XYZ file of C-alpha atoms in Angstrom:
453
model
C 0.000 0.000 0.000
C 1.386 3.372 -0.973
C 2.309 5.963 1.621
C -0.311 8.361 0.275
C -3.105 5.814 0.675
C -1.965 4.971 4.217
C -1.974 8.665 5.110
C -5.462 9.144 3.646
C -6.891 6.097 5.422
C -5.419 7.177 8.765
C -6.951 10.641 8.496
C -10.356 9.171 7.622
C -10.189 6.470 10.290
C -9.007 8.666 13.175
C -11.714 11.313 12.875
C -11.475 12.434 16.500
C -7.725 13.060 16.379
C -8.011 14.691 12.973
C -10.721 17.112 14.117
C -8.767 17.965 17.282
C -5.607 18.723 15.293
C -7.651 20.658 12.723
C -9.278 22.844 15.384
C -5.961 23.465 17.160
C -4.160 24.481 13.971
C -7.095 26.609 12.769
C -7.262 28.607 15.997
C -3.490 29.156 16.049
C -3.400 30.213 12.397
C -6.372 32.580 12.797
C -4.603 34.328 15.670
C -1.316 34.414 13.778
C -2.835 35.705 10.538
C -4.867 38.436 12.231
C -1.949 39.512 14.399
C 0.359 39.680 11.380
C -2.218 41.523 9.262
C -2.876 44.140 11.942
C 0.868 44.556 12.549
C 1.568 45.171 8.869
C -1.391 47.545 8.556
C -0.190 49.554 11.559
C 3.295 49.741 10.013
C 1.925 50.975 6.683
C -0.334 53.496 8.415
C 2.666 54.819 10.340
C 4.671 55.211 7.130
C 1.768 56.951 5.396
C 1.299 59.251 8.366
C 4.946 60.264 8.254
C 4.516 61.239 4.595
C 1.267 63.148 5.025
C 1.732 64.683 8.452
C 5.317 65.780 8.878
C 6.247 67.705 11.988
C 7.134 71.381 11.835
C 9.012 74.100 13.639
C 8.497 77.856 13.738
C 10.964 80.715 13.766
C 9.370 83.876 15.144
C 10.693 87.199 16.415
C 10.906 87.446 20.182
C 8.586 90.389 20.703
C 9.303 90.384 24.415
C 12.573 92.142 23.577
C 12.541 95.909 23.531
C 14.133 96.060 20.090
C 14.262 93.484 17.328
C 17.464 93.628 15.286
C 16.883 90.451 13.277
C 13.597 89.782 11.542
C 12.218 86.700 9.842
C 12.466 87.736 6.207
C 12.674 85.935 2.871
C 16.479 85.745 3.044
C 16.294 83.911 6.374
C 13.580 81.615 5.040
C 15.688 80.755 1.976
C 18.669 79.867 4.177
C 16.598 77.531 6.295
C 15.029 75.902 3.228
C 18.520 74.845 2.065
C 18.653 72.327 4.916
C 17.874 68.837 3.689
C 14.672 67.275 4.956
C 12.437 70.366 4.828
C 9.669 70.097 2.248
C 7.962 73.500 2.453
C 7.275 76.561 4.553
C 4.508 79.000 5.382
C 5.456 82.617 6.132
C 2.914 84.452 8.280
C 1.787 87.989 9.049
C -0.974 89.491 11.168
C -2.888 92.715 10.500
C -5.878 94.369 12.139
C -7.995 96.125 9.529
C -11.460 97.593 9.353
C -13.956 95.613 7.304
C -16.021 98.106 5.444
C -18.769 95.988 3.906
C -18.661 92.893 6.110
C -20.531 92.613 9.389
C -18.492 90.870 12.085
C -19.665 88.664 14.923
C -20.249 91.176 17.738
C -17.978 91.202 20.745
C -16.725 93.571 23.402
C -16.372 96.697 21.238
C -19.854 96.316 19.734
C -21.349 96.408 23.238
C -19.261 99.491 24.047
C -20.259 101.244 20.818
C -16.603 101.498 19.737
C -15.740 101.681 16.020
C -13.188 98.912 16.653
C -16.158 96.562 16.462
C -15.454 96.488 12.712
C -11.796 95.454 13.160
C -11.007 91.912 12.035
C -7.832 89.878 12.221
C -6.200 89.398 8.802
C -3.724 86.537 8.690
C -1.219 86.656 5.831
C 0.080 83.311 4.548
C 2.329 81.913 1.868
C 0.181 78.764 1.940
C -2.912 78.929 4.135
C -3.343 75.147 4.205
C -0.187 74.981 6.301
C -1.231 77.602 8.800
C -1.441 76.072 12.272
C -5.181 76.562 12.524
C -5.703 74.347 9.476
C -2.708 72.074 9.974
C -3.863 71.162 13.480
C -7.501 70.790 12.370
C -8.764 73.693 14.442
C -10.274 75.073 11.225
C -11.482 72.983 8.285
C -11.842 74.218 4.713
C -15.354 73.274 3.613
C -15.643 75.115 0.305
C -13.263 76.483 -2.319
C -9.483 76.224 -2.123
C -6.569 77.299 0.045
C -4.370 80.300 -0.669
C -1.123 79.762 -2.584
C 2.076 81.801 -2.962
C 1.027 83.062 -6.414
C -2.293 84.512 -5.213
C -2.990 88.219 -4.977
C -5.968 89.903 -3.293
C -7.464 86.570 -2.308
C -8.999 85.616 1.031
C -10.564 82.841 3.104
C -13.456 83.711 5.401
C -15.343 81.755 8.058
C -18.627 79.975 7.458
C -20.294 82.240 10.038
C -19.076 85.381 8.291
C -20.139 84.055 4.890
C -23.651 83.183 6.091
C -24.195 86.444 7.980
C -23.121 88.554 5.002
C -24.435 86.400 2.163
C -20.947 86.065 0.682
C -19.807 83.065 -1.372
C -16.912 81.854 -3.480
C -15.941 84.458 -6.087
C -17.527 87.383 -4.253
C -15.427 90.362 -3.213
C -15.227 92.535 -0.106
C -12.921 95.336 0.966
C -10.908 96.267 4.024
C -9.828 99.724 5.170
C -6.497 100.862 6.572
C -6.810 103.893 8.791
C -3.737 103.764 10.999
C -0.097 103.531 9.931
C 3.110 102.553 11.656
C 3.514 103.739 15.264
C -0.096 104.873 15.319
C 0.295 107.565 12.664
C -2.697 108.258 10.481
C -2.657 107.409 6.794
C -4.993 108.335 3.984
C -7.901 105.943 4.156
C -7.122 103.141 1.740
C -9.384 100.327 0.658
C -8.149 96.930 -0.487
C -10.507 94.501 -2.169
C -10.307 90.732 -1.699
C -11.900 87.911 -3.624
C -13.195 84.992 -1.553
C -11.523 81.763 -2.710
C -12.461 79.585 0.243
C -14.757 79.232 3.244
C -13.706 77.451 6.418
C -15.558 76.008 9.379
C -14.111 77.705 12.439
C -15.303 74.974 14.813
C -15.889 75.663 18.487
C -13.962 78.396 20.287
C -13.361 78.088 24.009
C -12.597 80.824 26.501
C -14.921 83.370 24.869
C -16.710 85.822 27.147
C -18.241 89.302 27.084
C -14.768 90.877 27.183
C -13.531 89.103 24.048
C -12.738 91.589 21.285
C -14.130 91.070 17.790
C -10.660 90.520 16.328
C -10.116 87.586 18.725
C -13.226 85.663 17.656
C -12.540 82.765 15.297
C -15.504 83.715 13.110
C -13.858 87.103 12.447
C -10.543 85.668 11.250
C -9.723 86.356 7.600
C -6.822 84.611 5.857
C -5.163 86.543 3.020
C -2.340 85.830 0.593
C 1.263 86.842 1.301
C 1.472 89.319 -1.593
C -1.467 91.316 -0.263
C -0.015 91.142 3.213
C 3.263 92.660 2.070
C 1.387 95.376 0.182
C -0.580 96.268 3.312
C 2.644 96.696 5.293
C 4.085 98.973 2.623
C 0.974 101.156 2.544
C 0.973 101.341 6.324
C 4.507 102.685 6.136
C 6.167 99.895 8.098
C 9.949 99.926 7.898
C 9.966 96.141 8.297
C 7.552 95.536 5.436
C 9.826 92.838 3.937
C 9.742 90.844 7.181
C 7.138 88.326 8.265
C 5.789 89.594 11.581
C 4.230 86.232 12.379
C 7.419 84.351 11.581
C 7.595 81.264 9.395
C 6.683 77.621 9.923
C 8.835 74.947 8.266
C 7.491 71.470 7.582
C 9.797 68.447 7.472
C 9.443 65.411 5.231
C 9.813 62.891 8.050
C 8.752 63.958 11.561
C 11.256 61.510 13.038
C 13.995 63.861 11.788
C 12.426 66.981 13.277
C 14.729 67.339 16.287
C 17.832 66.794 14.174
C 16.729 69.349 11.570
C 15.842 71.878 14.275
C 19.339 71.438 15.723
C 20.824 72.135 12.279
C 18.794 75.348 12.054
C 20.026 76.474 15.455
C 23.607 75.906 14.287
C 23.271 78.197 11.229
C 25.677 81.115 11.185
C 24.246 84.596 11.602
C 21.127 83.490 13.482
C 20.634 85.706 16.536
C 18.700 83.480 18.932
C 18.575 86.328 21.407
C 16.187 88.020 18.996
C 14.503 84.950 17.496
C 12.649 81.999 18.951
C 12.595 78.472 17.523
C 9.513 76.477 18.519
C 9.398 72.779 17.633
C 5.918 71.274 17.283
C 5.656 67.562 16.584
C 2.475 67.085 18.593
C 0.181 66.448 15.618
C 2.363 63.554 14.468
C 3.138 62.195 17.922
C -0.482 62.285 19.034
C -1.658 60.401 15.951
C 1.266 58.013 15.690
C 1.153 56.873 19.325
C -1.872 54.531 18.936
C -0.324 53.049 15.792
C 3.039 52.478 17.476
C 1.323 50.891 20.464
C -0.760 48.682 18.206
C 2.267 47.726 16.113
C 4.263 46.684 19.194
C 1.296 44.866 20.683
C 0.586 42.811 17.570
C 4.278 41.996 17.068
C 4.414 40.653 20.616
C 1.143 38.818 20.032
C 2.434 37.152 16.856
C 5.626 36.086 18.646
C 3.706 34.641 21.578
C 1.306 32.789 19.304
C 4.174 31.318 17.299
C 6.033 30.233 20.451
C 3.009 28.849 22.273
C 1.782 27.204 19.074
C 5.101 25.443 18.540
C 5.094 24.083 22.088
C 1.434 23.056 21.939
C 1.730 21.301 18.591
C 4.959 19.565 19.689
C 3.283 18.202 22.835
C 0.173 17.166 20.926
C 2.136 15.354 18.218
C 4.444 13.761 20.787
C 1.409 12.223 22.512
C 0.078 11.031 19.183
C 3.370 9.439 18.240
C 3.364 7.673 21.559
C -0.034 6.179 20.690
C 1.310 5.112 17.263
C 4.318 3.172 18.483
C 2.625 -0.170 17.867
C 1.490 0.918 14.390
C 5.021 2.007 13.512
C 6.434 -1.252 14.810
C 4.032 -3.274 12.654
C 4.857 -1.254 9.557
C 8.593 -1.604 10.161
C 8.202 -5.373 10.659
C 6.746 -5.526 7.143
C 9.879 -3.868 5.806
C 8.628 -0.310 5.538
C 11.453 2.098 6.257
C 11.447 4.688 8.993
C 11.769 7.420 6.368
C 8.640 6.144 4.638
C 6.713 6.147 7.913
C 7.935 9.661 8.710
C 6.809 10.794 5.257
C 3.352 9.323 5.954
C 3.100 11.269 9.206
C 4.262 14.430 7.469
C 1.638 13.976 4.746
C -1.117 13.467 7.323
C -0.232 16.561 9.343
C 0.429 18.642 6.220
C -2.977 17.767 4.782
C -4.693 18.704 8.036
C -2.621 21.888 8.277
C -3.488 22.991 4.730
C -7.182 22.499 5.456
C -6.777 24.429 8.731
C -4.916 27.189 6.899
C -7.694 27.586 4.333
C -10.296 27.826 7.089
C -8.132 30.271 9.060
C -7.542 32.462 6.010
C -11.286 32.669 5.321
C -12.083 33.481 8.955
C -9.274 36.044 9.182
C -10.340 37.731 5.955
C -13.813 38.280 7.371
C -12.835 39.121 10.953
C -9.509 40.975 10.719
C -11.000 44.300 9.696
C -13.498 44.446 12.532
C -11.073 43.191 15.174
C -8.368 45.567 13.953
C -10.787 48.493 14.148
C -11.815 47.657 17.712
C -8.231 47.108 18.804
C -7.137 50.390 17.244
C -10.021 52.273 18.862
C -9.045 50.868 22.240
C -5.371 51.770 21.912
C -6.319 55.212 20.574
C -8.653 55.883 23.497
C -5.898 54.982 25.937
C -3.526 57.475 24.303
C -6.073 60.210 23.591
C -5.181 63.503 25.180
C -5.953 67.171 24.729
C -3.123 69.503 23.921
C -2.818 73.270 23.952
C -1.023 74.892 21.044
C 0.241 78.470 21.217
C 0.334 80.718 18.177
C 2.233 84.018 18.241
C 1.129 86.673 15.776
C 2.781 89.937 16.767
C 2.045 90.093 20.488
C -1.069 87.917 20.324
C -1.411 84.440 21.767
C -4.184 81.976 21.071
C -5.887 79.177 21.681
C -6.990 75.610 22.164
C -7.288 72.644 19.899
C -7.983 68.948 20.287
C -6.180 66.575 17.980
C -8.495 63.934 16.583
C -7.683 60.569 15.118
C -8.592 60.875 11.432
C -6.519 58.295 9.638
C -8.557 55.419 8.280
C -7.388 52.123 9.728
C -8.612 49.294 7.534
C -7.006 45.895 8.029
C -6.589 43.724 4.953
C -5.220 40.190 4.841
C -2.686 40.454 2.037
C -2.117 37.312 -0.059
C 1.665 37.513 0.316
C 1.405 37.888 4.089
C -1.007 34.978 4.310
C 1.221 32.835 2.079
C 4.334 33.530 4.161
C 2.443 32.821 7.378
C 1.090 29.590 5.913
C 4.529 28.487 4.743
C 5.986 29.258 8.164
C 3.220 27.284 9.844
C 3.739 24.344 7.494
C 7.472 24.289 8.178
C 6.826 24.526 11.923
C 4.373 21.630 11.756
C 6.890 19.537 9.820
C 9.599 20.252 12.392
C 7.273 19.301 15.253
C 6.312 16.052 13.512
C 9.974 15.217 12.905
C 10.919 15.883 16.524
C 8.040 13.752 17.779
C 9.038 10.946 15.397
C 12.513 10.794 16.946
C 11.001 8.432 19.503
C 10.401 5.922 16.678
C 13.730 6.467 14.945
C 15.761 5.415 17.973
C 14.142 1.948 18.243
C 13.770 -1.149 16.080
C 10.450 -2.849 15.251
C 10.834 -5.587 17.924
C 11.549 -3.022 20.639
C 8.577 -0.912 19.560
C 6.240 -3.903 19.736
C 7.648 -4.828 23.147
C 7.007 -1.277 24.458
C 3.337 -1.517 23.638
C 3.036 -4.922 25.344
């Protein structure tokens, strides 16, 4: 009788043992496949997050000093951009201008009957999408597009402002400049802006009856850098080429942020008595922490499953080989070699393993996504925390934000991953069978028959 027929007949005849081995291997492979799939998904999500959400640092003038001898200007920005690892920057300015034809959300000055009730905060940007309010998801663009370096006389306004004034994308409004540098008066000048985007300002905390109109999120207006520079010139500012709000620099890989910041600090000609360097990696760290925790957890889980599975299968097969001593002795007495018997045992266990692997792959494919989602939600809730970010625009400081987990975390059982896991499991099963068979290899057929008697 051929070895393949003997293996088939044994599997069919020993249904109880076959089902027990099948269930054991299926459970172990389901755990291993899901752990591996979640681990790989967490690793890919981490890599994607590093690409899409690089950390950043800001260089701003230290306005606490009485005099500022070094400003953040385009020359300084260009020097910093020469450092490898920085992908882009956003230069910022802040102005307080009167809005002639836009009604603002009323605040302190409206209640006092002061004309400053029409003063809004205008935030100049090279690229508004990389302003901290948008980058940290305090504000969300809901219509139109962000401002770019090539724009001129363009603006983003809040949803509240747009609804209260009936303004939409493509509409124009104007702002008035009435006060120049050092409080000197200037001829009243109007600047028109075209609305290119509308943002949702979210919820603002810390607002009370003493909050000025210019400090209300709904009264923030983002404008392009060209218009911002023009405003400074018309106001007669001697530092009109400088960026009063400083500049934020965004790195390609947030893991390199500290090293890049150190390189910036080492640049010649940088007066850090006059400038401040603020490193902010919180957006990346807050969002990467659940993924890192999940990645470590699933790696440990896969290792434990593999180790415990190897021990469990070895013990199980060792007991089975002990029960098959008489069978092996009979086969050897009929002249069947030990290698042939070992091959039969390998075929039996391999057939059961392949069936278990197919079942495990089907179960894992259906369950991995849901289990991965729940596991990620749990690890994210453990690491969830609120952080306060400070933004300096001139002498102004503001506000709060809560970082939210936004990255989609969908676990997929990749064919290559499943194949490698299956091959590893098959090799492990073969090794366990071979080790258990050592009991047979050391004895002859007569001795094996005597043991059973």
